[in-house]
Amino acid sequence: MDSLGISRATLNRDLAYLRNRFNAPIVFDHYAGGYRFDKNAKQVGTQYELPGLWFSAEEIHALLTMQHLLSNLDTGGLLGPHIKPLLSRLTALIGAADNPADEVVKRIRILTLGARQVHLDSFQAIGSALLRRKRLIVQYNARGTGETTEREISPQRLIHYRDNWYLDAWCHLRNELRSFSVDAIRRVELLDAKARDLSEKRLNDVLGSGYGIFAGKKVKWATLTFSPLRSRWVATEQWHPRQIGRLRKDGSYELKVPYSNDPELLMDILKYGADCEVEGPVELRERVATEVEKMANVLKQT
């Protein structure tokens, strides 16, 4: 206190800040008559040290992604009262020690690709119904058919996937589990009726077994082979939690992934062009061949 020219209140405030924000294992030692690090405290991260603090790649990505998501959500809606203080705490954590928060955000970026605009009112109503376990009447525009239908649904969980929001829900019109793109929901009406609850296991079995967001009950396995050049990247990627991959002697990479409906898998295969060969099943191989032929015909016309 004498060296820094601060009061007892400031010292207590700084110690509390170090404990609460930076997880510093600071304790008061009655025998030593001062404060010290507790060697027996539960360790958070690999090591705590002053004055520097840095994060792993996964921790930086998680913190900046959380900050990015929170910054783009409505500050006056469903999460309004909680977002601002949480953002302040995240900013303080990101800017720990010698690394100011604005410098970290300036030097490290989380880029999004293909994010679609969510109707704010819809998002708030969906979140409210989800947490209160109430049913919804939604007006949904299916982009595949261009058809707009009105449905009664029981929301189960919100998914943030590839920079977009999806709602897993029981559709009372179709009498089955469906995944709805939140940005395609045009109107929402909150009902007083209690939502139908489904177990997490059933949600995962139906909506989490196949590839990506296009799930289903009937699961097939795709076998893909990537050229030696592309295998250097694909061998380190995760396409699905249950994927099976192996590096072949010639340097190519074999990847097996489960899928139910193929639109998303088809897009991911086509982006690799001739560097990705579909070995099976036959119907997926034919789907890719047909799509490539269509693309070639379009290019010939131009």
Tab-separated table of C-alpha atoms in Angstrom:
chain	number	residue	atom	x	y	z
A	1	MET	CA	0.000	0.000	0.000
A	2	ASP	CA	2.849	2.392	0.883
A	3	SER	CA	4.849	1.601	-2.258
A	4	LEU	CA	1.862	2.057	-4.592
A	5	GLY	CA	0.299	4.900	-2.645
A	6	ILE	CA	-3.112	3.229	-2.467
A	7	SER	CA	-5.732	2.771	0.237
A	8	ARG	CA	-6.791	-0.456	1.955
A	9	ALA	CA	-10.081	-0.347	-0.010
A	10	THR	CA	-8.170	-0.161	-3.323
A	11	LEU	CA	-5.929	-3.055	-2.277
A	12	ASN	CA	-8.944	-5.222	-1.395
A	13	ARG	CA	-10.612	-4.270	-4.672
A	14	ASP	CA	-7.485	-5.203	-6.685
A	15	LEU	CA	-7.114	-8.528	-4.887
A	16	ALA	CA	-10.785	-9.334	-5.526
A	17	TYR	CA	-10.321	-8.399	-9.203
A	18	LEU	CA	-7.349	-10.763	-9.539
A	19	ARG	CA	-9.258	-13.597	-7.875
A	20	ASN	CA	-12.570	-13.166	-9.685
A	21	ARG	CA	-11.458	-12.094	-13.159
A	22	PHE	CA	-8.103	-13.815	-13.577
A	23	ASN	CA	-8.622	-16.802	-11.270
A	24	ALA	CA	-5.506	-15.875	-9.267
A	25	PRO	CA	-5.242	-18.344	-6.322
A	26	ILE	CA	-4.573	-15.565	-3.774
A	27	VAL	CA	-5.038	-16.346	-0.050
A	28	PHE	CA	-4.179	-14.524	3.171
A	29	ASP	CA	-1.465	-16.219	5.228
A	30	HIS	CA	-1.923	-15.475	8.943
A	31	TYR	CA	1.508	-16.877	9.821
A	32	ALA	CA	3.364	-14.876	7.167
A	33	GLY	CA	1.203	-11.804	7.770
A	34	GLY	CA	0.475	-11.227	4.091
A	35	TYR	CA	-1.006	-12.537	0.857
A	36	ARG	CA	0.398	-15.350	-1.278
A	37	PHE	CA	-0.566	-17.798	-4.015
A	38	ASP	CA	-2.192	-20.982	-2.731
A	39	LYS	CA	-0.151	-23.913	-4.053
A	40	ASN	CA	-2.937	-26.360	-3.113
A	41	ALA	CA	-5.686	-24.487	-4.979
A	42	LYS	CA	-7.406	-26.145	-7.948
A	43	GLN	CA	-5.445	-25.133	-11.024
A	44	VAL	CA	-7.260	-23.262	-13.807
A	45	GLY	CA	-5.341	-23.662	-17.067
A	46	THR	CA	-1.736	-24.787	-17.280
A	47	GLN	CA	-0.164	-22.195	-14.990
A	48	TYR	CA	-0.944	-18.855	-13.350
A	49	GLU	CA	1.692	-16.154	-13.462
A	50	LEU	CA	2.089	-12.393	-13.308
A	51	PRO	CA	2.331	-10.079	-15.155
A	52	GLY	CA	1.636	-11.944	-18.406
A	53	LEU	CA	-1.390	-14.055	-19.324
A	54	TRP	CA	-2.110	-15.683	-22.680
A	55	PHE	CA	-4.696	-18.136	-23.967
A	56	SER	CA	-4.577	-21.251	-26.082
A	57	ALA	CA	-5.920	-21.100	-29.653
A	58	GLU	CA	-9.133	-22.813	-28.489
A	59	GLU	CA	-9.608	-20.349	-25.606
A	60	ILE	CA	-9.033	-17.294	-27.822
A	61	HIS	CA	-11.500	-18.628	-30.395
A	62	ALA	CA	-14.093	-19.357	-27.700
A	63	LEU	CA	-13.790	-15.936	-26.038
A	64	LEU	CA	-13.855	-13.929	-29.275
A	65	THR	CA	-16.688	-16.040	-30.689
A	66	MET	CA	-18.740	-15.439	-27.529
A	67	GLN	CA	-18.014	-11.724	-27.744
A	68	HIS	CA	-18.947	-11.683	-31.444
A	69	LEU	CA	-22.226	-13.548	-30.844
A	70	LEU	CA	-23.209	-11.384	-27.899
A	71	SER	CA	-22.345	-8.166	-29.739
A	72	ASN	CA	-24.689	-9.140	-32.572
A	73	LEU	CA	-27.626	-10.117	-30.377
A	74	ASP	CA	-30.215	-7.567	-29.328
A	75	THR	CA	-29.140	-5.741	-26.174
A	76	GLY	CA	-32.711	-4.854	-25.261
A	77	GLY	CA	-34.523	-8.117	-25.890
A	78	LEU	CA	-34.488	-11.592	-24.391
A	79	LEU	CA	-30.915	-11.410	-23.082
A	80	GLY	CA	-30.791	-7.628	-22.716
A	81	PRO	CA	-30.220	-7.263	-18.947
A	82	HIS	CA	-27.363	-9.790	-19.037
A	83	ILE	CA	-25.483	-9.064	-22.257
A	84	LYS	CA	-23.807	-5.753	-21.355
A	85	PRO	CA	-22.250	-6.836	-18.042
A	86	LEU	CA	-21.230	-10.166	-19.575
A	87	LEU	CA	-19.591	-8.387	-22.508
A	88	SER	CA	-17.707	-6.170	-20.044
A	89	ARG	CA	-16.402	-9.215	-18.201
A	90	LEU	CA	-15.415	-10.933	-21.443
A	91	THR	CA	-13.633	-7.784	-22.625
A	92	ALA	CA	-11.740	-7.575	-19.341
A	93	LEU	CA	-10.748	-11.230	-19.601
A	94	ILE	CA	-9.670	-10.933	-23.249
A	95	GLY	CA	-7.598	-7.884	-22.358
A	96	ALA	CA	-5.924	-9.441	-19.355
A	97	ALA	CA	-2.504	-8.319	-18.137
A	98	ASP	CA	-0.266	-6.751	-20.813
A	99	ASN	CA	-2.717	-7.247	-23.688
A	100	PRO	CA	-5.402	-4.503	-23.885
A	101	ALA	CA	-8.773	-5.796	-25.079
A	102	ASP	CA	-8.967	-3.428	-28.052
A	103	GLU	CA	-5.506	-4.570	-29.180
A	104	VAL	CA	-6.469	-8.263	-28.948
A	105	VAL	CA	-9.696	-7.701	-30.909
A	106	LYS	CA	-7.794	-5.592	-33.445
A	107	ARG	CA	-5.110	-8.243	-34.009
A	108	ILE	CA	-7.277	-11.390	-33.873
A	109	ARG	CA	-10.511	-11.707	-35.833
A	110	ILE	CA	-13.373	-14.173	-36.068
A	111	LEU	CA	-14.700	-13.994	-39.649
A	112	THR	CA	-18.151	-15.256	-40.537
A	113	LEU	CA	-19.192	-16.484	-43.956
A	114	GLY	CA	-22.730	-16.834	-45.247
A	115	ALA	CA	-24.464	-15.599	-42.092
A	116	ARG	CA	-28.126	-14.814	-42.789
A	117	GLN	CA	-30.083	-11.994	-41.172
A	118	VAL	CA	-32.333	-13.127	-38.315
A	119	HIS	CA	-35.605	-11.317	-37.676
A	120	LEU	CA	-35.077	-9.961	-34.168
A	121	ASP	CA	-38.695	-10.298	-33.017
A	122	SER	CA	-38.728	-13.951	-34.084
A	123	PHE	CA	-35.520	-14.680	-32.233
A	124	GLN	CA	-36.793	-13.131	-29.000
A	125	ALA	CA	-40.120	-14.989	-29.135
A	126	ILE	CA	-38.417	-18.299	-29.942
A	127	GLY	CA	-35.957	-17.876	-27.077
A	128	SER	CA	-38.752	-17.023	-24.664
A	129	ALA	CA	-40.865	-20.037	-25.697
A	130	LEU	CA	-37.810	-22.297	-25.548
A	131	LEU	CA	-36.964	-21.383	-21.955
A	132	ARG	CA	-40.562	-21.186	-20.718
A	133	ARG	CA	-41.402	-24.497	-22.465
A	134	LYS	CA	-44.330	-23.098	-24.470
A	135	ARG	CA	-45.579	-23.908	-27.970
A	136	LEU	CA	-45.356	-21.568	-30.952
A	137	ILE	CA	-47.344	-20.865	-34.083
A	138	VAL	CA	-44.839	-20.009	-36.813
A	139	GLN	CA	-45.133	-18.951	-40.425
A	140	TYR	CA	-42.270	-20.758	-42.128
A	141	ASN	CA	-40.863	-20.233	-45.602
A	142	ALA	CA	-39.268	-23.450	-46.922
A	143	ARG	CA	-36.616	-22.216	-49.343
A	144	GLY	CA	-36.371	-25.570	-51.100
A	145	THR	CA	-39.967	-25.418	-52.328
A	146	GLY	CA	-40.684	-21.711	-51.914
A	147	GLU	CA	-43.799	-22.716	-49.950
A	148	THR	CA	-44.902	-20.799	-46.841
A	149	THR	CA	-46.838	-22.787	-44.240
A	150	GLU	CA	-48.233	-22.102	-40.798
A	151	ARG	CA	-47.240	-24.657	-38.182
A	152	GLU	CA	-47.638	-25.314	-34.493
A	153	ILE	CA	-44.325	-26.394	-33.005
A	154	SER	CA	-42.809	-27.368	-29.645
A	155	PRO	CA	-39.299	-25.826	-29.545
A	156	GLN	CA	-36.569	-28.128	-28.200
A	157	ARG	CA	-33.216	-26.348	-28.653
A	158	LEU	CA	-31.447	-23.588	-30.599
A	159	ILE	CA	-28.393	-24.510	-32.673
A	160	HIS	CA	-25.753	-22.052	-33.939
A	161	TYR	CA	-24.215	-23.836	-36.924
A	162	ARG	CA	-21.990	-22.432	-39.671
A	163	ASP	CA	-22.773	-18.852	-38.604
A	164	ASN	CA	-26.556	-19.327	-38.689
A	165	TRP	CA	-29.274	-20.175	-36.161
A	166	TYR	CA	-31.491	-23.266	-36.375
A	167	LEU	CA	-34.370	-24.386	-34.167
A	168	ASP	CA	-34.881	-28.068	-33.434
A	169	ALA	CA	-38.609	-28.538	-32.758
A	170	TRP	CA	-41.446	-31.030	-32.774
A	171	CYS	CA	-43.712	-30.116	-35.685
A	172	HIS	CA	-47.342	-30.845	-34.775
A	173	LEU	CA	-48.339	-30.418	-38.444
A	174	ARG	CA	-45.950	-33.116	-39.733
A	175	ASN	CA	-46.006	-35.026	-36.431
A	176	GLU	CA	-42.214	-35.413	-36.367
A	177	LEU	CA	-38.983	-33.710	-35.379
A	178	ARG	CA	-37.825	-30.974	-37.727
A	179	SER	CA	-34.985	-28.462	-37.877
A	180	PHE	CA	-36.094	-24.928	-38.840
A	181	SER	CA	-33.833	-22.160	-40.094
A	182	VAL	CA	-34.618	-19.226	-37.789
A	183	ASP	CA	-34.104	-16.610	-40.520
A	184	ALA	CA	-36.837	-18.344	-42.602
A	185	ILE	CA	-39.434	-17.876	-39.847
A	186	ARG	CA	-41.583	-14.932	-40.909
A	187	ARG	CA	-44.071	-14.657	-38.029
A	188	VAL	CA	-44.178	-16.053	-34.488
A	189	GLU	CA	-47.076	-16.343	-32.055
A	190	LEU	CA	-46.442	-17.533	-28.513
A	191	LEU	CA	-49.069	-19.963	-27.214
A	192	ASP	CA	-49.991	-20.732	-23.633
A	193	ALA	CA	-50.032	-24.480	-24.350
A	194	LYS	CA	-47.198	-26.491	-22.818
A	195	ALA	CA	-44.510	-27.625	-25.265
A	196	ARG	CA	-43.984	-31.318	-25.886
A	197	ASP	CA	-40.666	-32.354	-24.354
A	198	LEU	CA	-38.355	-34.857	-26.050
A	199	SER	CA	-35.263	-36.443	-24.539
A	200	GLU	CA	-31.831	-35.243	-25.619
A	201	LYS	CA	-31.038	-38.783	-26.735
A	202	ARG	CA	-33.983	-38.785	-29.134
A	203	LEU	CA	-33.016	-35.357	-30.469
A	204	ASN	CA	-29.489	-36.570	-31.116
A	205	ASP	CA	-30.637	-39.863	-32.626
A	206	VAL	CA	-32.919	-38.144	-35.136
A	207	LEU	CA	-31.239	-34.781	-35.755
A	208	GLY	CA	-27.638	-35.428	-34.799
A	209	SER	CA	-26.881	-38.737	-36.462
A	210	GLY	CA	-26.497	-37.605	-40.076
A	211	TYR	CA	-24.204	-35.091	-41.740
A	212	GLY	CA	-24.630	-31.409	-40.859
A	213	ILE	CA	-27.979	-29.768	-40.356
A	214	PHE	CA	-29.861	-32.003	-42.840
A	215	ALA	CA	-30.514	-34.920	-40.505
A	216	GLY	CA	-32.856	-37.894	-40.603
A	217	LYS	CA	-33.488	-41.371	-39.223
A	218	LYS	CA	-32.061	-43.407	-42.130
A	219	VAL	CA	-28.298	-43.042	-41.994
A	220	LYS	CA	-25.937	-44.065	-44.813
A	221	TRP	CA	-22.160	-43.820	-44.947
A	222	ALA	CA	-20.302	-41.896	-47.626
A	223	THR	CA	-16.759	-42.903	-48.563
A	224	LEU	CA	-14.689	-40.053	-49.977
A	225	THR	CA	-11.110	-40.087	-51.254
A	226	PHE	CA	-9.057	-36.891	-51.386
A	227	SER	CA	-5.979	-36.363	-53.532
A	228	PRO	CA	-2.536	-36.365	-51.848
A	229	LEU	CA	-2.459	-32.577	-52.143
A	230	ARG	CA	-5.852	-32.002	-50.491
A	231	SER	CA	-5.283	-34.705	-47.891
A	232	ARG	CA	-2.829	-32.389	-46.134
A	233	TRP	CA	-5.796	-30.223	-45.134
A	234	VAL	CA	-8.694	-32.668	-44.947
A	235	ALA	CA	-6.824	-35.132	-42.708
A	236	THR	CA	-6.942	-32.556	-39.893
A	237	GLU	CA	-10.581	-31.498	-40.401
A	238	GLN	CA	-13.634	-32.749	-38.556
A	239	TRP	CA	-16.600	-33.233	-40.873
A	240	HIS	CA	-18.620	-35.267	-38.370
A	241	PRO	CA	-18.057	-36.478	-34.774
A	242	ARG	CA	-18.360	-40.119	-35.927
A	243	GLN	CA	-16.169	-39.841	-39.005
A	244	ILE	CA	-13.554	-42.475	-39.837
A	245	GLY	CA	-10.419	-41.437	-41.695
A	246	ARG	CA	-7.159	-43.009	-42.762
A	247	LEU	CA	-4.144	-41.930	-44.753
A	248	ARG	CA	-3.337	-44.280	-47.632
A	249	LYS	CA	0.145	-45.317	-48.767
A	250	ASP	CA	-0.087	-43.191	-51.920
A	251	GLY	CA	-0.702	-40.065	-49.792
A	252	SER	CA	-4.436	-39.834	-50.501
A	253	TYR	CA	-6.904	-39.642	-47.628
A	254	GLU	CA	-10.012	-41.792	-47.174
A	255	LEU	CA	-12.845	-40.258	-45.190
A	256	LYS	CA	-16.077	-41.993	-44.171
A	257	VAL	CA	-18.953	-39.877	-42.832
A	258	PRO	CA	-22.579	-40.710	-41.970
A	259	TYR	CA	-25.365	-38.781	-43.701
A	260	SER	CA	-29.141	-38.884	-44.009
A	261	ASN	CA	-29.952	-36.234	-46.613
A	262	ASP	CA	-27.222	-35.205	-49.015
A	263	PRO	CA	-27.611	-31.443	-49.868
A	264	GLU	CA	-24.980	-30.219	-47.434
A	265	LEU	CA	-22.590	-33.104	-48.020
A	266	LEU	CA	-22.970	-32.543	-51.770
A	267	MET	CA	-21.911	-28.895	-51.390
A	268	ASP	CA	-18.853	-29.839	-49.348
A	269	ILE	CA	-17.811	-32.494	-51.874
A	270	LEU	CA	-18.197	-30.179	-54.874
A	271	LYS	CA	-16.040	-27.435	-53.364
A	272	TYR	CA	-13.026	-29.758	-53.670
A	273	GLY	CA	-13.661	-30.386	-57.363
A	274	ALA	CA	-11.492	-33.111	-58.931
A	275	ASP	CA	-9.541	-33.492	-55.672
A	276	CYS	CA	-12.443	-35.407	-54.106
A	277	GLU	CA	-13.752	-38.716	-55.451
A	278	VAL	CA	-16.957	-40.295	-54.128
A	279	GLU	CA	-16.365	-44.029	-53.863
A	280	GLY	CA	-19.784	-44.803	-52.426
A	281	PRO	CA	-22.630	-45.213	-52.087
A	282	VAL	CA	-23.579	-45.368	-55.757
A	283	GLU	CA	-26.525	-42.946	-55.439
A	284	LEU	CA	-24.300	-40.243	-53.918
A	285	ARG	CA	-21.690	-40.763	-56.636
A	286	GLU	CA	-24.407	-40.381	-59.279
A	287	ARG	CA	-25.754	-37.252	-57.569
A	288	VAL	CA	-22.324	-35.629	-57.719
A	289	ALA	CA	-21.837	-36.667	-61.358
A	290	THR	CA	-25.240	-35.247	-62.323
A	291	GLU	CA	-24.483	-31.947	-60.577
A	292	VAL	CA	-21.082	-31.667	-62.275
A	293	GLU	CA	-22.714	-32.319	-65.646
A	294	LYS	CA	-25.278	-29.584	-65.011
A	295	MET	CA	-22.497	-27.154	-64.108
A	296	ALA	CA	-20.576	-28.055	-67.279
A	297	ASN	CA	-23.702	-27.453	-69.415
A	298	VAL	CA	-24.199	-24.023	-67.831
A	299	LEU	CA	-20.587	-23.075	-68.568
A	300	LYS	CA	-20.895	-24.264	-72.180
A	301	GLN	CA	-23.952	-22.056	-72.687
A	302	THR	CA	-22.081	-18.986	-71.526
